[in-house]
Amino acid sequence: MRIRTLVLALAAGLAAFLAVGVAVTEVALRWIEFSLFVGLPVGLLAGVTAVALVITGLGTGVSHLRRRIAVTVATFGLAFLLVLAVTVGAFSVRNSHALALAVAVGALTGFGAFALDYAETAVLTG
């Protein structure tokens, strides 16, 4: 495994942990008083799943679809973390707004990476 694959997997895992953990915590807050105890395990499961998906998808001898999905998840993770760090750190945006913006930009970046990889594969394979 290369260092680049490990960094992409860790970024995707951290982004999935934060995004899913916060979303589940906020949704469960209405019904469960200590909703953080629900959000953390679900976020951890999502993060571990994202790490495994990227590590197995960027390995050798995988199908084009699996690699495309791994690149999409890794790109989402990098864009999410970058936008979150810049909006909170540099511009002091509220965390709730920064998370929403980071999810939106990360999703758009991930979909863009998927489409670009799909187009590149279509051109190469004919």
PDB file of N, CA and C in Angstrom, residues 56-120:
ATOM      1  N   THR A  56      -9.417  -0.788  -0.432  1.00  0.00           N
ATOM      2  CA  THR A  56      -9.631  -1.903  -1.358  1.00  0.00           C
ATOM      3  C   THR A  56      -9.868  -1.409  -2.789  1.00  0.00           C
ATOM      4  N   GLY A  57     -10.448  -0.240  -2.935  1.00  0.00           N
ATOM      5  CA  GLY A  57     -10.744   0.272  -4.271  1.00  0.00           C
ATOM      6  C   GLY A  57      -9.554   0.834  -5.009  1.00  0.00           C
ATOM      7  N   LEU A  58      -8.531   1.255  -4.263  1.00  0.00           N
ATOM      8  CA  LEU A  58      -7.347   1.803  -4.922  1.00  0.00           C
ATOM      9  C   LEU A  58      -6.213   0.799  -5.004  1.00  0.00           C
ATOM     10  N   GLY A  59      -6.497  -0.458  -4.739  1.00  0.00           N
ATOM     11  CA  GLY A  59      -5.495  -1.504  -4.854  1.00  0.00           C
ATOM     12  C   GLY A  59      -5.282  -1.908  -6.311  1.00  0.00           C
ATOM     13  N   THR A  60      -4.489  -2.925  -6.496  1.00  0.00           N
ATOM     14  CA  THR A  60      -4.210  -3.394  -7.850  1.00  0.00           C
ATOM     15  C   THR A  60      -5.215  -4.458  -8.242  1.00  0.00           C
ATOM     16  N   GLY A  61      -5.537  -4.487  -9.521  1.00  0.00           N
ATOM     17  CA  GLY A  61      -6.406  -5.507 -10.067  1.00  0.00           C
ATOM     18  C   GLY A  61      -7.880  -5.359  -9.699  1.00  0.00           C
ATOM     19  N   VAL A  62      -8.343  -4.158  -9.513  1.00  0.00           N
ATOM     20  CA  VAL A  62      -9.760  -3.944  -9.196  1.00  0.00           C
ATOM     21  C   VAL A  62     -10.480  -3.458 -10.445  1.00  0.00           C
ATOM     22  N   SER A  63     -11.785  -3.604 -10.430  1.00  0.00           N
ATOM     23  CA  SER A  63     -12.576  -3.192 -11.584  1.00  0.00           C
ATOM     24  C   SER A  63     -12.626  -1.666 -11.686  1.00  0.00           C
ATOM     25  N   HIS A  64     -13.024  -1.197 -12.859  1.00  0.00           N
ATOM     26  CA  HIS A  64     -13.120   0.245 -13.078  1.00  0.00           C
ATOM     27  C   HIS A  64     -14.164   0.871 -12.163  1.00  0.00           C
ATOM     28  N   LEU A  65     -15.267   0.192 -11.950  1.00  0.00           N
ATOM     29  CA  LEU A  65     -16.336   0.739 -11.108  1.00  0.00           C
ATOM     30  C   LEU A  65     -15.876   0.868  -9.659  1.00  0.00           C
ATOM     31  N   ARG A  66     -15.201  -0.162  -9.139  1.00  0.00           N
ATOM     32  CA  ARG A  66     -14.721  -0.098  -7.756  1.00  0.00           C
ATOM     33  C   ARG A  66     -13.693   1.017  -7.588  1.00  0.00           C
ATOM     34  N   ARG A  67     -12.803   1.174  -8.557  1.00  0.00           N
ATOM     35  CA  ARG A  67     -11.818   2.259  -8.485  1.00  0.00           C
ATOM     36  C   ARG A  67     -12.512   3.618  -8.573  1.00  0.00           C
ATOM     37  N   ARG A  68     -13.504   3.723  -9.420  1.00  0.00           N
ATOM     38  CA  ARG A  68     -14.247   4.975  -9.581  1.00  0.00           C
ATOM     39  C   ARG A  68     -14.948   5.368  -8.279  1.00  0.00           C
ATOM     40  N   ILE A  69     -15.549   4.403  -7.611  1.00  0.00           N
ATOM     41  CA  ILE A  69     -16.222   4.666  -6.344  1.00  0.00           C
ATOM     42  C   ILE A  69     -15.210   5.057  -5.267  1.00  0.00           C
ATOM     43  N   ALA A  70     -14.066   4.391  -5.234  1.00  0.00           N
ATOM     44  CA  ALA A  70     -13.034   4.727  -4.250  1.00  0.00           C
ATOM     45  C   ALA A  70     -12.494   6.138  -4.477  1.00  0.00           C
ATOM     46  N   VAL A  71     -12.294   6.507  -5.731  1.00  0.00           N
ATOM     47  CA  VAL A  71     -11.830   7.863  -6.040  1.00  0.00           C
ATOM     48  C   VAL A  71     -12.880   8.894  -5.641  1.00  0.00           C
ATOM     49  N   THR A  72     -14.147   8.580  -5.858  1.00  0.00           N
ATOM     50  CA  THR A  72     -15.230   9.488  -5.479  1.00  0.00           C
ATOM     51  C   THR A  72     -15.265   9.706  -3.972  1.00  0.00           C
ATOM     52  N   VAL A  73     -15.170   8.635  -3.200  1.00  0.00           N
ATOM     53  CA  VAL A  73     -15.199   8.747  -1.741  1.00  0.00           C
ATOM     54  C   VAL A  73     -13.969   9.493  -1.233  1.00  0.00           C
ATOM     55  N   ALA A  74     -12.804   9.200  -1.792  1.00  0.00           N
ATOM     56  CA  ALA A  74     -11.583   9.882  -1.372  1.00  0.00           C
ATOM     57  C   ALA A  74     -11.620  11.367  -1.716  1.00  0.00           C
ATOM     58  N   THR A  75     -12.133  11.699  -2.879  1.00  0.00           N
ATOM     59  CA  THR A  75     -12.245  13.101  -3.278  1.00  0.00           C
ATOM     60  C   THR A  75     -13.224  13.842  -2.388  1.00  0.00           C
ATOM     61  N   PHE A  76     -14.345  13.202  -2.061  1.00  0.00           N
ATOM     62  CA  PHE A  76     -15.291  13.805  -1.120  1.00  0.00           C
ATOM     63  C   PHE A  76     -14.600  14.098   0.205  1.00  0.00           C
ATOM     64  N   GLY A  77     -13.838  13.141   0.704  1.00  0.00           N
ATOM     65  CA  GLY A  77     -13.162  13.322   1.989  1.00  0.00           C
ATOM     66  C   GLY A  77     -12.183  14.476   1.984  1.00  0.00           C
ATOM     67  N   LEU A  78     -11.370  14.554   0.946  1.00  0.00           N
ATOM     68  CA  LEU A  78     -10.401  15.648   0.867  1.00  0.00           C
ATOM     69  C   LEU A  78     -11.083  17.003   0.753  1.00  0.00           C
ATOM     70  N   ALA A  79     -12.075  17.098  -0.114  1.00  0.00           N
ATOM     71  CA  ALA A  79     -12.774  18.380  -0.293  1.00  0.00           C
ATOM     72  C   ALA A  79     -13.523  18.766   0.982  1.00  0.00           C
ATOM     73  N   PHE A  80     -14.172  17.814   1.625  1.00  0.00           N
ATOM     74  CA  PHE A  80     -14.898  18.078   2.861  1.00  0.00           C
ATOM     75  C   PHE A  80     -13.970  18.631   3.931  1.00  0.00           C
ATOM     76  N   LEU A  81     -12.855  17.967   4.164  1.00  0.00           N
ATOM     77  CA  LEU A  81     -11.940  18.407   5.212  1.00  0.00           C
ATOM     78  C   LEU A  81     -11.312  19.759   4.888  1.00  0.00           C
ATOM     79  N   LEU A  82     -10.978  19.976   3.626  1.00  0.00           N
ATOM     80  CA  LEU A  82     -10.384  21.257   3.233  1.00  0.00           C
ATOM     81  C   LEU A  82     -11.369  22.405   3.421  1.00  0.00           C
ATOM     82  N   VAL A  83     -12.595  22.242   2.964  1.00  0.00           N
ATOM     83  CA  VAL A  83     -13.610  23.299   3.107  1.00  0.00           C
ATOM     84  C   VAL A  83     -13.935  23.528   4.577  1.00  0.00           C
ATOM     85  N   LEU A  84     -14.043  22.460   5.348  1.00  0.00           N
ATOM     86  CA  LEU A  84     -14.338  22.608   6.766  1.00  0.00           C
ATOM     87  C   LEU A  84     -13.222  23.359   7.493  1.00  0.00           C
ATOM     88  N   ALA A  85     -11.983  23.009   7.205  1.00  0.00           N
ATOM     89  CA  ALA A  85     -10.860  23.676   7.860  1.00  0.00           C
ATOM     90  C   ALA A  85     -10.767  25.145   7.470  1.00  0.00           C
ATOM     91  N   VAL A  86     -10.986  25.449   6.205  1.00  0.00           N
ATOM     92  CA  VAL A  86     -10.877  26.839   5.750  1.00  0.00           C
ATOM     93  C   VAL A  86     -12.026  27.681   6.283  1.00  0.00           C
ATOM     94  N   THR A  87     -13.241  27.162   6.225  1.00  0.00           N
ATOM     95  CA  THR A  87     -14.380  27.975   6.664  1.00  0.00           C
ATOM     96  C   THR A  87     -14.369  28.214   8.168  1.00  0.00           C
ATOM     97  N   VAL A  88     -14.009  27.209   8.945  1.00  0.00           N
ATOM     98  CA  VAL A  88     -13.978  27.390  10.398  1.00  0.00           C
ATOM     99  C   VAL A  88     -12.708  28.117  10.826  1.00  0.00           C
ATOM    100  N   GLY A  89     -11.582  27.726  10.254  1.00  0.00           N
ATOM    101  CA  GLY A  89     -10.315  28.300  10.687  1.00  0.00           C
ATOM    102  C   GLY A  89     -10.060  29.706  10.181  1.00  0.00           C
ATOM    103  N   ALA A  90     -10.269  29.924   8.911  1.00  0.00           N
ATOM    104  CA  ALA A  90      -9.918  31.217   8.330  1.00  0.00           C
ATOM    105  C   ALA A  90     -11.048  32.230   8.405  1.00  0.00           C
ATOM    106  N   PHE A  91     -12.279  31.780   8.238  1.00  0.00           N
ATOM    107  CA  PHE A  91     -13.404  32.717   8.160  1.00  0.00           C
ATOM    108  C   PHE A  91     -14.299  32.705   9.398  1.00  0.00           C
ATOM    109  N   SER A  92     -14.020  31.844  10.361  1.00  0.00           N
ATOM    110  CA  SER A  92     -14.778  31.751  11.610  1.00  0.00           C
ATOM    111  C   SER A  92     -16.284  31.612  11.387  1.00  0.00           C
ATOM    112  N   VAL A  93     -16.643  30.778  10.433  1.00  0.00           N
ATOM    113  CA  VAL A  93     -18.051  30.494  10.158  1.00  0.00           C
ATOM    114  C   VAL A  93     -18.563  29.543  11.242  1.00  0.00           C
ATOM    115  N   ARG A  94     -19.841  29.668  11.602  1.00  0.00           N
ATOM    116  CA  ARG A  94     -20.417  28.757  12.587  1.00  0.00           C
ATOM    117  C   ARG A  94     -20.273  27.320  12.125  1.00  0.00           C
ATOM    118  N   ASN A  95     -20.102  26.415  13.081  1.00  0.00           N
ATOM    119  CA  ASN A  95     -19.859  25.009  12.746  1.00  0.00           C
ATOM    120  C   ASN A  95     -20.996  24.393  11.933  1.00  0.00           C
ATOM    121  N   SER A  96     -22.229  24.726  12.260  1.00  0.00           N
ATOM    122  CA  SER A  96     -23.348  24.137  11.530  1.00  0.00           C
ATOM    123  C   SER A  96     -23.354  24.577  10.065  1.00  0.00           C
ATOM    124  N   HIS A  97     -23.055  25.834   9.832  1.00  0.00           N
ATOM    125  CA  HIS A  97     -22.994  26.322   8.445  1.00  0.00           C
ATOM    126  C   HIS A  97     -21.769  25.764   7.722  1.00  0.00           C
ATOM    127  N   ALA A  98     -20.654  25.672   8.426  1.00  0.00           N
ATOM    128  CA  ALA A  98     -19.434  25.139   7.816  1.00  0.00           C
ATOM    129  C   ALA A  98     -19.611  23.674   7.435  1.00  0.00           C
ATOM    130  N   LEU A  99     -20.277  22.893   8.294  1.00  0.00           N
ATOM    131  CA  LEU A  99     -20.510  21.480   7.966  1.00  0.00           C
ATOM    132  C   LEU A  99     -21.418  21.328   6.761  1.00  0.00           C
ATOM    133  N   ALA A 100     -22.460  22.133   6.702  1.00  0.00           N
ATOM    134  CA  ALA A 100     -23.371  22.053   5.551  1.00  0.00           C
ATOM    135  C   ALA A 100     -22.647  22.428   4.261  1.00  0.00           C
ATOM    136  N   LEU A 101     -21.854  23.483   4.313  1.00  0.00           N
ATOM    137  CA  LEU A 101     -21.096  23.901   3.132  1.00  0.00           C
ATOM    138  C   LEU A 101     -20.071  22.837   2.740  1.00  0.00           C
ATOM    139  N   ALA A 102     -19.409  22.254   3.728  1.00  0.00           N
ATOM    140  CA  ALA A 102     -18.402  21.227   3.446  1.00  0.00           C
ATOM    141  C   ALA A 102     -19.034  19.988   2.823  1.00  0.00           C
ATOM    142  N   VAL A 103     -20.205  19.590   3.291  1.00  0.00           N
ATOM    143  CA  VAL A 103     -20.890  18.431   2.702  1.00  0.00           C
ATOM    144  C   VAL A 103     -21.293  18.732   1.259  1.00  0.00           C
ATOM    145  N   ALA A 104     -21.810  19.942   1.029  1.00  0.00           N
ATOM    146  CA  ALA A 104     -22.247  20.302  -0.328  1.00  0.00           C
ATOM    147  C   ALA A 104     -21.067  20.338  -1.293  1.00  0.00           C
ATOM    148  N   VAL A 105     -19.992  20.999  -0.894  1.00  0.00           N
ATOM    149  CA  VAL A 105     -18.818  21.094  -1.781  1.00  0.00           C
ATOM    150  C   VAL A 105     -18.171  19.721  -1.953  1.00  0.00           C
ATOM    151  N   GLY A 106     -18.098  18.943  -0.882  1.00  0.00           N
ATOM    152  CA  GLY A 106     -17.531  17.603  -0.978  1.00  0.00           C
ATOM    153  C   GLY A 106     -18.326  16.703  -1.909  1.00  0.00           C
ATOM    154  N   ALA A 107     -19.662  16.772  -1.802  1.00  0.00           N
ATOM    155  CA  ALA A 107     -20.510  15.951  -2.681  1.00  0.00           C
ATOM    156  C   ALA A 107     -20.356  16.369  -4.137  1.00  0.00           C
ATOM    157  N   LEU A 108     -20.345  17.666  -4.397  1.00  0.00           N
ATOM    158  CA  LEU A 108     -20.158  18.132  -5.776  1.00  0.00           C
ATOM    159  C   LEU A 108     -18.794  17.738  -6.321  1.00  0.00           C
ATOM    160  N   THR A 109     -17.776  17.838  -5.497  1.00  0.00           N
ATOM    161  CA  THR A 109     -16.430  17.452  -5.928  1.00  0.00           C
ATOM    162  C   THR A 109     -16.356  15.947  -6.183  1.00  0.00           C
ATOM    163  N   GLY A 110     -16.978  15.170  -5.310  1.00  0.00           N
ATOM    164  CA  GLY A 110     -16.995  13.713  -5.502  1.00  0.00           C
ATOM    165  C   GLY A 110     -17.719  13.310  -6.772  1.00  0.00           C
ATOM    166  N   PHE A 111     -18.884  13.926  -7.017  1.00  0.00           N
ATOM    167  CA  PHE A 111     -19.609  13.632  -8.254  1.00  0.00           C
ATOM    168  C   PHE A 111     -18.821  14.060  -9.481  1.00  0.00           C
ATOM    169  N   GLY A 112     -18.126  15.186  -9.380  1.00  0.00           N
ATOM    170  CA  GLY A 112     -17.281  15.642 -10.483  1.00  0.00           C
ATOM    171  C   GLY A 112     -16.151  14.669 -10.767  1.00  0.00           C
ATOM    172  N   ALA A 113     -15.524  14.159  -9.703  1.00  0.00           N
ATOM    173  CA  ALA A 113     -14.448  13.175  -9.874  1.00  0.00           C
ATOM    174  C   ALA A 113     -14.980  11.893 -10.491  1.00  0.00           C
ATOM    175  N   PHE A 114     -16.180  11.475 -10.085  1.00  0.00           N
ATOM    176  CA  PHE A 114     -16.799  10.284 -10.658  1.00  0.00           C
ATOM    177  C   PHE A 114     -17.047  10.472 -12.144  1.00  0.00           C
ATOM    178  N   ALA A 115     -17.622  11.614 -12.514  1.00  0.00           N
ATOM    179  CA  ALA A 115     -17.927  11.884 -13.923  1.00  0.00           C
ATOM    180  C   ALA A 115     -16.653  11.990 -14.753  1.00  0.00           C
ATOM    181  N   LEU A 116     -15.633  12.641 -14.202  1.00  0.00           N
ATOM    182  CA  LEU A 116     -14.373  12.787 -14.930  1.00  0.00           C
ATOM    183  C   LEU A 116     -13.703  11.435 -15.127  1.00  0.00           C
ATOM    184  N   ASP A 117     -13.705  10.596 -14.092  1.00  0.00           N
ATOM    185  CA  ASP A 117     -13.107   9.271 -14.218  1.00  0.00           C
ATOM    186  C   ASP A 117     -13.906   8.405 -15.178  1.00  0.00           C
ATOM    187  N   TYR A 118     -15.224   8.543 -15.158  1.00  0.00           N
ATOM    188  CA  TYR A 118     -16.071   7.795 -16.086  1.00  0.00           C
ATOM    189  C   TYR A 118     -15.786   8.199 -17.526  1.00  0.00           C
ATOM    190  N   ALA A 119     -15.677   9.501 -17.762  1.00  0.00           N
ATOM    191  CA  ALA A 119     -15.389   9.987 -19.117  1.00  0.00           C
ATOM    192  C   ALA A 119     -14.012   9.536 -19.584  1.00  0.00           C
ATOM    193  N   GLU A 120     -13.040   9.573 -18.679  1.00  0.00           N
ATOM    194  CA  GLU A 120     -11.680   9.149 -19.047  1.00  0.00           C
ATOM    195  C   GLU A 120     -11.651   7.663 -19.373  1.00  0.00           C
TER     196      GLU A 120
END
